[in-house]
Every structure is written in structure tokens, then in C-alpha cells.
Short mmCIF file of C-alpha atoms in Angstrom, two decimals:
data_model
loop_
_atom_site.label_atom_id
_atom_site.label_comp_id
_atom_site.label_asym_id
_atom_site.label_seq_id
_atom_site.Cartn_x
_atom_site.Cartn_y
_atom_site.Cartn_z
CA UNK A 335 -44.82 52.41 48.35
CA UNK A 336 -45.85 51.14 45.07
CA UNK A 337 -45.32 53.38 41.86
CA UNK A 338 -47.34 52.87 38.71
CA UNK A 339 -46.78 55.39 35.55
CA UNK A 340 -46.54 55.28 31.85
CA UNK A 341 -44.20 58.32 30.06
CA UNK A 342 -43.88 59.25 26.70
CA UNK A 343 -40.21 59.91 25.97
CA UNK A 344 -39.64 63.39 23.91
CA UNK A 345 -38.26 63.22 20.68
CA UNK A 346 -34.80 64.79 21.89
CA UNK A 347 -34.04 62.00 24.51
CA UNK A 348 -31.58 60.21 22.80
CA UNK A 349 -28.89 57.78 24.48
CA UNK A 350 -26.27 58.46 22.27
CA UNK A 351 -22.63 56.58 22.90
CA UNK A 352 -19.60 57.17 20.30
CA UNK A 353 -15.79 55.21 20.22
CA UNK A 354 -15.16 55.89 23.84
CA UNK A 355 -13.24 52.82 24.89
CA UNK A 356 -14.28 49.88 26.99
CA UNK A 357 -18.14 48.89 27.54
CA UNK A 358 -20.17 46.87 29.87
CA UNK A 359 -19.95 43.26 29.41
CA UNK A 360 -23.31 41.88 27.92
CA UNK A 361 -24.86 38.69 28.57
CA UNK A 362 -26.27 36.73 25.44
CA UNK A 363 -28.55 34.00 26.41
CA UNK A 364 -30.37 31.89 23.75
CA UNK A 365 -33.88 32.42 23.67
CA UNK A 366 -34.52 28.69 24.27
CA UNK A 367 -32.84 28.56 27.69
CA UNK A 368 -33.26 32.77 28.52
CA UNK A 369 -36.48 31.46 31.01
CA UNK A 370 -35.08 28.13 32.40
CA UNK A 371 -31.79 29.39 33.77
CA UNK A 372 -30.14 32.22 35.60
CA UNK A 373 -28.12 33.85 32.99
CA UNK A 374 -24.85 32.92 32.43
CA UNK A 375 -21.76 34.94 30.44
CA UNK A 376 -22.06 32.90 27.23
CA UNK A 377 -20.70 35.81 25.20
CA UNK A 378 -18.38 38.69 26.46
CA UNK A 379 -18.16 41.11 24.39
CA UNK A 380 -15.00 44.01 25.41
CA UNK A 381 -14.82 45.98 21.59
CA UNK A 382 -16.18 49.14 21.32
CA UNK A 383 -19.12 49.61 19.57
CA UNK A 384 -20.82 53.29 17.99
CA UNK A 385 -24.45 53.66 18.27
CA UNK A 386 -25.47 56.88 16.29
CA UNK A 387 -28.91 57.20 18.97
CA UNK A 388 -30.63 54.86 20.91
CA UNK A 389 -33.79 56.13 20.99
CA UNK A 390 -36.11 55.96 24.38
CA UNK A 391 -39.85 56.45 23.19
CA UNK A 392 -42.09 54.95 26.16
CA UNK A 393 -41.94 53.83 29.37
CA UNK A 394 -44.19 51.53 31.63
CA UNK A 395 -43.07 52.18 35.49
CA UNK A 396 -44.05 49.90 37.95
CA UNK A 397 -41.96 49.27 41.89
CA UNK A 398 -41.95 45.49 40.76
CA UNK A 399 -40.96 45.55 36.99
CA UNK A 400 -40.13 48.55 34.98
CA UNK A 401 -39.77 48.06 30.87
CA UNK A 402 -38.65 51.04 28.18
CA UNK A 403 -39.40 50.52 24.57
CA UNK A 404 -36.75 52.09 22.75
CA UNK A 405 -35.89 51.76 18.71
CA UNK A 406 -32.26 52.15 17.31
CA UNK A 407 -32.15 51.46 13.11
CA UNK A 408 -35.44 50.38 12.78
CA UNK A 409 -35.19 48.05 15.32
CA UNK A 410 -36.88 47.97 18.66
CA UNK A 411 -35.73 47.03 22.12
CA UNK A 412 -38.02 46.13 24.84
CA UNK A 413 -36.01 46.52 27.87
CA UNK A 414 -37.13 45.21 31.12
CA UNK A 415 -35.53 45.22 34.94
CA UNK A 416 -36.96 43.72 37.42
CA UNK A 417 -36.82 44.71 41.28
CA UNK A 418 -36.54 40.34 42.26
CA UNK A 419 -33.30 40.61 40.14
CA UNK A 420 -31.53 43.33 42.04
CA UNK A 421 -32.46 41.90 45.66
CA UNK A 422 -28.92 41.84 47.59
CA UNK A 423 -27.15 43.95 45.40
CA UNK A 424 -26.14 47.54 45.11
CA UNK A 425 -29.03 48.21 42.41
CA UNK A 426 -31.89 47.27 43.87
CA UNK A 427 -31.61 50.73 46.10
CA UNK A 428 -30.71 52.85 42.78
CA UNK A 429 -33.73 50.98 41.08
CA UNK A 430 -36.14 52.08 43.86
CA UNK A 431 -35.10 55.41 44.03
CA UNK A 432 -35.35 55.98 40.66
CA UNK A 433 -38.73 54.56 39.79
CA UNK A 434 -40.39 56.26 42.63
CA UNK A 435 -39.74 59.75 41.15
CA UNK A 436 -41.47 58.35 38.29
CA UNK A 437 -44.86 58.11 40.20
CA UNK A 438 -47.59 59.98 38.23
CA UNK A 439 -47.80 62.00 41.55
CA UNK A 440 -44.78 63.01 42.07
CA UNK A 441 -43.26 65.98 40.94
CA UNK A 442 -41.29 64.73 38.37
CA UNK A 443 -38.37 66.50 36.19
CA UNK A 444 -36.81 66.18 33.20
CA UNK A 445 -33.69 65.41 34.97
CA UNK A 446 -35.35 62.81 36.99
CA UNK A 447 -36.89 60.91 33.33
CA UNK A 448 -33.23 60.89 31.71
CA UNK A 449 -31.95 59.61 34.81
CA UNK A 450 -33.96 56.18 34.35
CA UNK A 451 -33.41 56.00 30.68
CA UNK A 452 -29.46 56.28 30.87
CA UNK A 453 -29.54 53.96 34.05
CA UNK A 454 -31.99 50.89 31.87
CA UNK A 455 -30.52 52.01 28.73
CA UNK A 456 -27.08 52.82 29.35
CA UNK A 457 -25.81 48.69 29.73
CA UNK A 458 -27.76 48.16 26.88
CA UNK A 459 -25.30 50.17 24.43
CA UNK A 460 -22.98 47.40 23.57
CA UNK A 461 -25.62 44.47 22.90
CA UNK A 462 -27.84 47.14 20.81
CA UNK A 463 -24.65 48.27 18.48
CA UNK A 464 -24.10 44.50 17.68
CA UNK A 465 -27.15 43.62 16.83
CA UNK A 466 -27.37 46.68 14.60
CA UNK A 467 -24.36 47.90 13.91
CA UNK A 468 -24.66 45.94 9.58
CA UNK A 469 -28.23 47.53 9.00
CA UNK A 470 -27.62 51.01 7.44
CA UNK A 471 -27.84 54.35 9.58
CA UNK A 472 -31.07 55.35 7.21
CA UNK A 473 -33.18 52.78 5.10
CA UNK A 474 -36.65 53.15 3.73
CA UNK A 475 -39.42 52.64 6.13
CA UNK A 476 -42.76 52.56 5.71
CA UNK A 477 -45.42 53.49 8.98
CA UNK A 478 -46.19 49.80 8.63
CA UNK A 479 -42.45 48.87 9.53
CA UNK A 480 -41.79 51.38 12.14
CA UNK A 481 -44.67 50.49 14.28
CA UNK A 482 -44.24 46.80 13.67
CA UNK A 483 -40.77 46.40 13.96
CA UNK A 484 -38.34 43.71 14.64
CA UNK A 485 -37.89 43.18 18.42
CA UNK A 486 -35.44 42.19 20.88
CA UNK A 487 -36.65 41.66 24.58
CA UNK A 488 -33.31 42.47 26.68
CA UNK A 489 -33.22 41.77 30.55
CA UNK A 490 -30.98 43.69 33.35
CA UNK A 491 -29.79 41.40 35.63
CA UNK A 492 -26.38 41.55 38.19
CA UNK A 493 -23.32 39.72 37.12
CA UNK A 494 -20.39 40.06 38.69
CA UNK A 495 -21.57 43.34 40.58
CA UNK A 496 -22.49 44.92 37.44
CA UNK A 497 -25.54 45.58 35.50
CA UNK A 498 -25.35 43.13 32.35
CA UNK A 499 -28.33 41.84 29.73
CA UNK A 500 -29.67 39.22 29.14
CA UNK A 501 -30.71 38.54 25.51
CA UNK A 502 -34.14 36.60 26.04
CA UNK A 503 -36.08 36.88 22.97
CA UNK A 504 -36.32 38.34 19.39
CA UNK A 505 -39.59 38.59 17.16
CA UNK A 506 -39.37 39.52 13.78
CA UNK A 507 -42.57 41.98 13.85
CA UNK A 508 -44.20 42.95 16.75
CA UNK A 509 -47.41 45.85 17.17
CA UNK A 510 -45.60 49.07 19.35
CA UNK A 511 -48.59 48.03 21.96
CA UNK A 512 -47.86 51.78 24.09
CA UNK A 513 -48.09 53.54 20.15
CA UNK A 514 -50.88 52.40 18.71
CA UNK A 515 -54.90 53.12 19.53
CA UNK A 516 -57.78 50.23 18.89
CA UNK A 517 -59.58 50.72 15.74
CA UNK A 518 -62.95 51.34 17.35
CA UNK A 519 -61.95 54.54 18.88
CA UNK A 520 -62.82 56.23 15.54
CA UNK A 521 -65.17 53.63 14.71
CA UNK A 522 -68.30 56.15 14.89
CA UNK A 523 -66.20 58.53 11.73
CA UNK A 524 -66.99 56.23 9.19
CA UNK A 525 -66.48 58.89 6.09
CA UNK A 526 -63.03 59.32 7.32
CA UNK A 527 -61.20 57.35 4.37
CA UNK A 528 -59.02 54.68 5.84
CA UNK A 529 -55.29 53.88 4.28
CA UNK A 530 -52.81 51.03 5.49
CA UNK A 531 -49.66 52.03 7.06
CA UNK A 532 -47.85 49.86 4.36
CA UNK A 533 -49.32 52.50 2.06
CA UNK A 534 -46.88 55.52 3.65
CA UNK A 535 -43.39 55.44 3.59
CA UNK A 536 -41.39 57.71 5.82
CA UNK A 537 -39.63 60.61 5.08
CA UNK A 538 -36.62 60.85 7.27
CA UNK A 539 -33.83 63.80 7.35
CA UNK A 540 -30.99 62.67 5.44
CA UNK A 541 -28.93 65.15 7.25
CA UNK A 542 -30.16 64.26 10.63
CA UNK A 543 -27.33 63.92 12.97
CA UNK A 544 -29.63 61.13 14.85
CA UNK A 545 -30.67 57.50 13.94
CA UNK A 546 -33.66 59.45 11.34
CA UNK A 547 -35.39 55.55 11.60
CA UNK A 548 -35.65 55.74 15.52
CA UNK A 549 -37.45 59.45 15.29
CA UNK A 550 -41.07 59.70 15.22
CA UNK A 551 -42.23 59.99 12.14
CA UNK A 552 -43.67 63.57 10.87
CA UNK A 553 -43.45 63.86 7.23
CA UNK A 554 -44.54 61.17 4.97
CA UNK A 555 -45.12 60.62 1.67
CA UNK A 556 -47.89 58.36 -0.05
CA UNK A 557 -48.19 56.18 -3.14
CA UNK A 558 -49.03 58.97 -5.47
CA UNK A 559 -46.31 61.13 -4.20
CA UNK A 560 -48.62 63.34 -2.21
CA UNK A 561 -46.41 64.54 0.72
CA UNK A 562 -48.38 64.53 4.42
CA UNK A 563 -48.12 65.41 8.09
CA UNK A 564 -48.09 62.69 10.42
CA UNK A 565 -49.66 62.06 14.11
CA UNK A 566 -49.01 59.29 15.82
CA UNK A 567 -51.76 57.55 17.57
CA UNK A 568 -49.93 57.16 20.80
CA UNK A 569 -51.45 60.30 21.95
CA UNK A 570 -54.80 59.66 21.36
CA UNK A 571 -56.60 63.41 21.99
CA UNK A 572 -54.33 64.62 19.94
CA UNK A 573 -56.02 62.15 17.44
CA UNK A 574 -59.45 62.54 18.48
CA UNK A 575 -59.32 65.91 18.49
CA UNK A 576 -58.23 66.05 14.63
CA UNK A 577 -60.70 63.93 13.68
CA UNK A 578 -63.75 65.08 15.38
CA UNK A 579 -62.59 68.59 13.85
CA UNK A 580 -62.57 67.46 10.61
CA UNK A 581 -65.61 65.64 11.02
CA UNK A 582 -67.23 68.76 11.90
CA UNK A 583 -65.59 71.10 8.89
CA UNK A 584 -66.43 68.71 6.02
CA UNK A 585 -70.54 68.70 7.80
CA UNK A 586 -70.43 72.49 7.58
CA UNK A 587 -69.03 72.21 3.60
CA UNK A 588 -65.84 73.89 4.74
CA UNK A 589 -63.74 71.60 3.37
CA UNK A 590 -61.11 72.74 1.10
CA UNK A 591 -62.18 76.26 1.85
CA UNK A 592 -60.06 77.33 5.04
CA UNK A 593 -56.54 77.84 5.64
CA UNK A 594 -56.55 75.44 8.31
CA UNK A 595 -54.71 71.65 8.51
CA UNK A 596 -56.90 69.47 6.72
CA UNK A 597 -57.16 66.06 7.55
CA UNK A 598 -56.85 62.96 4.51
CA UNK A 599 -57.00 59.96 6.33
CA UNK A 600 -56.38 57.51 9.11
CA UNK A 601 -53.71 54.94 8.79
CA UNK A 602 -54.65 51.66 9.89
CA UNK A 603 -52.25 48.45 10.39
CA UNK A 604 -51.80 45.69 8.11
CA UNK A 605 -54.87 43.68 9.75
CA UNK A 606 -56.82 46.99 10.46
CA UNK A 607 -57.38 46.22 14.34
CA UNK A 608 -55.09 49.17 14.93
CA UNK A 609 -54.76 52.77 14.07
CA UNK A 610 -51.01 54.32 14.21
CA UNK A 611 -52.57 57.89 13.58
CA UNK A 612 -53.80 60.01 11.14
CA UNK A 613 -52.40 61.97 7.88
CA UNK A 614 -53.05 65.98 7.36
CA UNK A 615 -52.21 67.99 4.01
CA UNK A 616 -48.35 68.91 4.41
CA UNK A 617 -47.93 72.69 4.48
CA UNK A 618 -45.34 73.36 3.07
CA UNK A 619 -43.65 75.86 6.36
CA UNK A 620 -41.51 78.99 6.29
CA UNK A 621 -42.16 78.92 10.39
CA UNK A 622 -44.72 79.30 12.93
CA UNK A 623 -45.62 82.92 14.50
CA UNK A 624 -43.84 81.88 17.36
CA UNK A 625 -40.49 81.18 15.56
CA UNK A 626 -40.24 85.07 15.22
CA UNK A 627 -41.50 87.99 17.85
CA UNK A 628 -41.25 90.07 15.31
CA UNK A 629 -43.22 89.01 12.83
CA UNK A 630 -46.32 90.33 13.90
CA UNK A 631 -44.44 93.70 13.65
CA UNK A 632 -43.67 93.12 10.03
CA UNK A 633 -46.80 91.09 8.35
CA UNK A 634 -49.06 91.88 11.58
CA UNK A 635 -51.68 93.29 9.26
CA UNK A 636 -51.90 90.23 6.31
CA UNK A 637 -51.98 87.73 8.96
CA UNK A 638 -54.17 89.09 11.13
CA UNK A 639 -56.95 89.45 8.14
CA UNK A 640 -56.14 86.31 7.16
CA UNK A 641 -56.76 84.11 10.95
CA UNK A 642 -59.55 86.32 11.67
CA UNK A 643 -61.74 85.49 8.65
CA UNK A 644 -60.88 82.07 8.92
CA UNK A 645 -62.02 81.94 13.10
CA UNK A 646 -65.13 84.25 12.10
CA UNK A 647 -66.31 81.51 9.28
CA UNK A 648 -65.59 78.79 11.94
CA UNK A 649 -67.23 80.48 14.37
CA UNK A 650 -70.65 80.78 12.09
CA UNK A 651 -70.61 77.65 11.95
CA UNK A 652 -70.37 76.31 15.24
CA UNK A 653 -66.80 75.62 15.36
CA UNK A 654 -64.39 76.65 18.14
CA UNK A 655 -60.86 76.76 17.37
CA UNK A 656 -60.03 76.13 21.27
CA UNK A 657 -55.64 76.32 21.06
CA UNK A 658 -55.24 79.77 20.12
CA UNK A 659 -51.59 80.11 20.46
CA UNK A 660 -48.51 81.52 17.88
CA UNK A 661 -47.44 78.42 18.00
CA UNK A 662 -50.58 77.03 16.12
CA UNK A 663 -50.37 79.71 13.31
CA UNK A 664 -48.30 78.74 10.54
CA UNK A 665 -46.80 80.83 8.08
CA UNK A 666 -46.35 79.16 4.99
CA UNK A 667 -44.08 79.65 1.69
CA UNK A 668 -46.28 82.15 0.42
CA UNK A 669 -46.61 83.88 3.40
CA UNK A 670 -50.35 82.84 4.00
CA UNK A 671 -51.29 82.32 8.08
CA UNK A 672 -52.52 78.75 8.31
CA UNK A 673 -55.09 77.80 11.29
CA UNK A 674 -53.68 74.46 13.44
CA UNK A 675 -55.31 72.59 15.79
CA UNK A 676 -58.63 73.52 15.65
CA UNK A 677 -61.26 72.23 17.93
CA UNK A 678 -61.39 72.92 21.90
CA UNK A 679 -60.45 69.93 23.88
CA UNK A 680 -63.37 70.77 26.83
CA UNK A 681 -65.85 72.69 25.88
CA UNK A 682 -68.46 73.96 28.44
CA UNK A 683 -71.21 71.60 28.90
CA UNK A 684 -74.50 72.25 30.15
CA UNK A 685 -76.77 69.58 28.66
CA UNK A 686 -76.80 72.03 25.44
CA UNK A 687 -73.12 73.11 24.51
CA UNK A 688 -73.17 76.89 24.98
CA UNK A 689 -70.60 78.34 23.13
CA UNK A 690 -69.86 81.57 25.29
CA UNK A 691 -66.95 80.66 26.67
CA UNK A 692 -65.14 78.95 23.61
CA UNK A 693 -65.69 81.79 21.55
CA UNK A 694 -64.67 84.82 24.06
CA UNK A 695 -61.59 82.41 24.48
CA UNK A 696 -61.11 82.60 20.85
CA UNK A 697 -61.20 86.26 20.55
CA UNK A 698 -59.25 87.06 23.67
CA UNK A 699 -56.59 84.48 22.51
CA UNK A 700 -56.12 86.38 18.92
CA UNK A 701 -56.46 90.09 20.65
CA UNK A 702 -53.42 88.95 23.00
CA UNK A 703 -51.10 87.96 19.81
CA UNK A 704 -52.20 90.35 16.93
CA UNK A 705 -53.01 93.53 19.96
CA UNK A 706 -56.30 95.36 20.93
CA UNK A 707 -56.42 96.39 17.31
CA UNK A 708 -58.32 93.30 16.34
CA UNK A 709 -61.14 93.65 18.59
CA UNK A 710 -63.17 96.25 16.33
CA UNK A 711 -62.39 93.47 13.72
CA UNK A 712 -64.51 90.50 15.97
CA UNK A 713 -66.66 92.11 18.63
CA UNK A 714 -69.53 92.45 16.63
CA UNK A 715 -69.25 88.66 15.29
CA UNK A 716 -68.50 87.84 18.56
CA UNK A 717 -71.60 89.45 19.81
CA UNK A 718 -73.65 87.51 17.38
CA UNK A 719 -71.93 84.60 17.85
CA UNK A 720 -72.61 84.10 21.53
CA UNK A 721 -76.11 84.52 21.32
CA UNK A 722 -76.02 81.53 19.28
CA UNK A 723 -77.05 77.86 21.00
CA UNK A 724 -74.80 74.74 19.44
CA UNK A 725 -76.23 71.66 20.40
CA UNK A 726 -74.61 68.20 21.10
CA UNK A 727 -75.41 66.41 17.99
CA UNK A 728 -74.36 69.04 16.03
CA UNK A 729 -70.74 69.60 17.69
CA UNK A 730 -70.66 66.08 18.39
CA UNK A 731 -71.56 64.73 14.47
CA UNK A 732 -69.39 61.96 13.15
CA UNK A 733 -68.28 62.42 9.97
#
């Protein structure tokens, strides 16, 4: 059986390891001889070291070779076992077991993803806490930094029945290759404005009780002081889907007139090959409708005014909104209903887009959170709206 998967590590798996006494002896090899020698225990290291997090963010699972990229202070950590390594040892068996449940067709669990992580990560504690245990807990990073980071390759091998590392290589900037999408995915939205990742610096929580330079980034803040919401570019619809809705607003002359996320640019790397994702106008949040089931109760009225006439213009103009859900509504410090996520993912296709199905979704979506109330507010635009043909081109339309 052969098992082949990539995973996306959620922002709350941390590895986390505090003053707890003795560690597992790490292996340091030089670079120069890490290749050309089975590793031997140059350095033992027996001290306790404190890692504040240890942060797992993708994984590439394969029977063979299995490698997590993880990020701890700024710094990243390709770490890499491979199945040759454990062969007549206890591990190899654990390995297997392990990486099989990882198969993209197998019915994974959370329990079953952290159980990987802390068994690659876990040795890894006391080599990672040396090498960063002088750089501060938070320093100023810019998207440039964080997704071209220092690296250390580390390697799990057996010594002395144990799981040790191997120290085999360190890089002083090297492209988050998982993170990252090629430049001529968005190459067709050419008046999309464009801004380098050096450009943004990250805005991490001071009061984060994590490693805030190991956490995706969210909230950024630009050269002019503009604040703005960040998406990575490691999931690429998510991208796509921003962009193509944006594209679409600014060709119906919407832009700037909706309360819905509005997007400012796409951040490219230093040599513009790569895009690490794209910037929206912060919104400055009180919550989402989903943060409180009452709140529909209490504002139901305001808000519902307020999402309806912003799906109805959409709608006139061809454009779905295609995730209604309370958790896309945002309520911010004025108490104003924000529109997220606009733009369905998979629209109905039948050589013409016919936008039937998108927009009953639409209504039926906002009738289920706001109540049957709402429906003598958008049956009869949603009557009109139906009978209305969207082609291709038009829902399609770079920007």
C-alpha cells in the first residue's frame, strides 16, 4: 500500500513543550558531511529547553518519505523521515501506521493528523529551542520574511533505539514552496494592482500566548499605514475566488459602493514569480452573525435591510454571492452587516451560465438565517432575476 497526501495544518495545531525536564538527545551533523555519512552523536544536548509553539503548517505524506514544514520564531523547519531509515527498528511499524491514515482516502481524524505531527515533531523540540531560543518571542516581519524564511532541513533517524535528528542543512531564505501559488494563475486579472510582500509588514498579537511569528498571518498593515486582511495563497480557491469576484464588482462599477470585502491587491514575492495571496480592506469587526444566536433577535431588522439590498444589487448585476452563511456576515463597529465571500465556487453550467440555481440558493440561504419574513422582501427580485441569462464572458471577465 502506497499513501500519497498533502494537509494543511490548522492554525491551532501547535507543538508546544515548556521546562519539563530531560529531552531527546539530538544529533547535529555539519551540513558538509550530513549526506556522506550515517549520522553520528557529534553534539548531545541533555538541558532543557522552552519552545513557546512549534508551529506545524503543511505536510507532504508519502509511504517512502514523509516531510512537515513547520515555523517556530520566524524560522522554518523542514522536517523529513524517511521509511529506509527506520528499517529494523521499532519505528518503521509506528511510521507505517501512521502515514497510512494520512491517505487522502482514508477517513482521516483530527486525532489521527496530531498524531503524526507530535510523532515527526515531537524529537525535534530540543534542536528547534537551540537554534531559536536568542531570537525574540515577537519581532517585526514583513509577508516577504515569513514566506521566505530562514530554513533548517532536520532528518529523523534511529540512534541508540531512539528517534534523534540529524541537522543536514540550513538556508538563509528559502520560498514556503506548499504556501505560495505561480504568478500566472492570476495572470489573465491584469487591473488587479500588484504590491511586493516586502511592502506589508505583519501585524501579530502582542498578547498572543503562541509564537505570533509562526501564525498565519491575517492582519497586516502597509506602507501608508492602511491596515488590511490577509489570504494566504496556499489555498488557492480561496484566492481565485476573491479575485474573480472583485474582478467582476469593479466591471459592474460597484466598487466602493457595497458593504462587502473589497479587494486592494495581490502581493507578489520579491522576484514576482510568486503570489503569497491577496490583501482586502480591514473591517474593522465587533463579530460575525454567527458569534451570537441572538443577534438576529436583537438587530434582525437593520441587518436584514442591510444584506438584502446589498445581494439584490449583486444580483442585478449578475453576481451570485454563492457562501451564504452567518459566518460570512460581519457586523462591524458601527453595527453595519458586511457581505464576505462573495462569488459561488460552481456555478451551474450549461454552455450559457444560467443563474437559477445560484440565485434561489441565495435567497433560500438568507430566508434560513434572517426567517420567512424576508421572502416578501426578495421574491419579486428573485422572480426577475431568474429570468435573466448571464453569459460566460460576462461572469467570467478578468478584471
Amino acid at each position: 500500500m502506497s499513501t500519497q497526501a498533502k494537509y494543511k495544518f490548522s492554525d491551532v495545531d501547535m507543538v508546544t513543550m515548556k521546562d519539563t525536564g530531560p529531552v531527546l538527545k539530538s544529533t547535529i551533523v555539519p551540513p558538509d558531511r550530513a549526506l556522506s555519512r550515517p549520522p553520528e552523536a557529534d553534539v548531545l544536548v541533555h538541558a532543557p529547553v522552552t519552545i513557546r509553539s512549534f508551529k506545524a503548517l503543511v505536510g507532504d505524506f508519502n509511504t517512502d518519505e514523509t516531510t512537515i514544514m513547520a515555523m517556530c520564531r520566524g524560522f522554518r523547519f523542514d522536517v523529513t523521515v524517511a521509511l529506509k531509515d527506520l528499517v529494523n527498528s521499532r519505528f518503521a511499524q509506528d511510521y507505517f501506521r501512521l502515514v497510512t491514515k494520512m491517505d487522502e482516502t482514508a477517513n482521516r481524524t483530527t486525532e489521527d493528523e496530531r498524531a503524526i505531527r507530535d510523532w515527526m515533531l515531537g524529537p525535534c523540540l530540543e534542536i528547534v529551542g537551540r537554534l531559536t531560543s536568542r531570537l525574540p518571542r515577537l519581532r517585526v516581519m514583513t509577508l516577504q520574511d515569513f514566506y521566505y524564511p530562514p530554513m533548517h532541513r532536520v532528518k529523523l533517524v534511529v540512534d541508540e533505539n531512539r528517534l534523534s535528528t540529524a541537522l543536514q542543512e540550513s538556508r538563509q531564505s528559502v520560498r514556503a514552496r506548499n504556501l505560495t501559488m505561480p504568478s500566472r494563475s492570476l495572470a489573465y486579472h491584469r487591473r488587479i494592482p500588484r504590491i511586493k510582500a516586502s511592502k506589508v509588514t505583519i501585524l501579530t498579537r502582542s498578547r498572543s500566548r503562541t509564537d505570533g511569528n509562526c501564525e498565519t498571518p491575517e492582519k497586516v498593515r502597509l506602507e501608508d499605514g492602511s491596515i488590511k486582511h490577509f489570504i494566504p495563497g496556499d489555498d488557492s480557491s480561496e484566492v481565485l475566488r476573491e479575485v474573480k469576484a472583485a474582478s467582476h464588482i469593479r466591471a459592474a462599477g460597484l466598487a466602493g459602493k457595497l458593504r462587502v470585502s473589497q479587494l486592494h491587491s495581490i502581493v507578489m514575492s520579491a522576484d514576482s514569480k510568486w503570489i503569497v495571496g491577496v490583501l482586502l480592506d480591514w473591517i474593522p469587526p465587533y463579530g460575525r452573525l454567527v458569534d451570537d444566536p441572538e443577534s438576529p433577535v436583537q438587530h434582525g431588522q437593520r441587518w436584514r435591510d442591510q444584506i438584502v439590498d446589498t445581494v439584490k444589487t449583486l444580483h442585478k448585476h449578475g453576481i451570485m454571492w454563492g457562501n451564504v452563511h452567518p459566518e460570512n456576515i460581519l457586523i462591524d463597529t458601527h453595527n453595519d452587516a458586511w457581505v464576505l465571500k462573495i462569488g459561488n465556487r460552481s456555478p451551474p453550467v450549461f454552455g450559457d451560465i444560467m443563474v437559477r440555481g445560484a440565485v434561489q440558493s441565495d435567497m433560500m440561504g438568507m430566508v434560513e438565517i434572517f426567517g420567512g419574513v424576508i421572502w416578501e422582501q426578495v421574491k419579486q427580485d428573485w422572480k426577475e432575476t431568474i429570468k435573466r441569462r448571464v453569459t460566460l464572458s460576462e461572469l467570467a471577465g478578468g478584471g
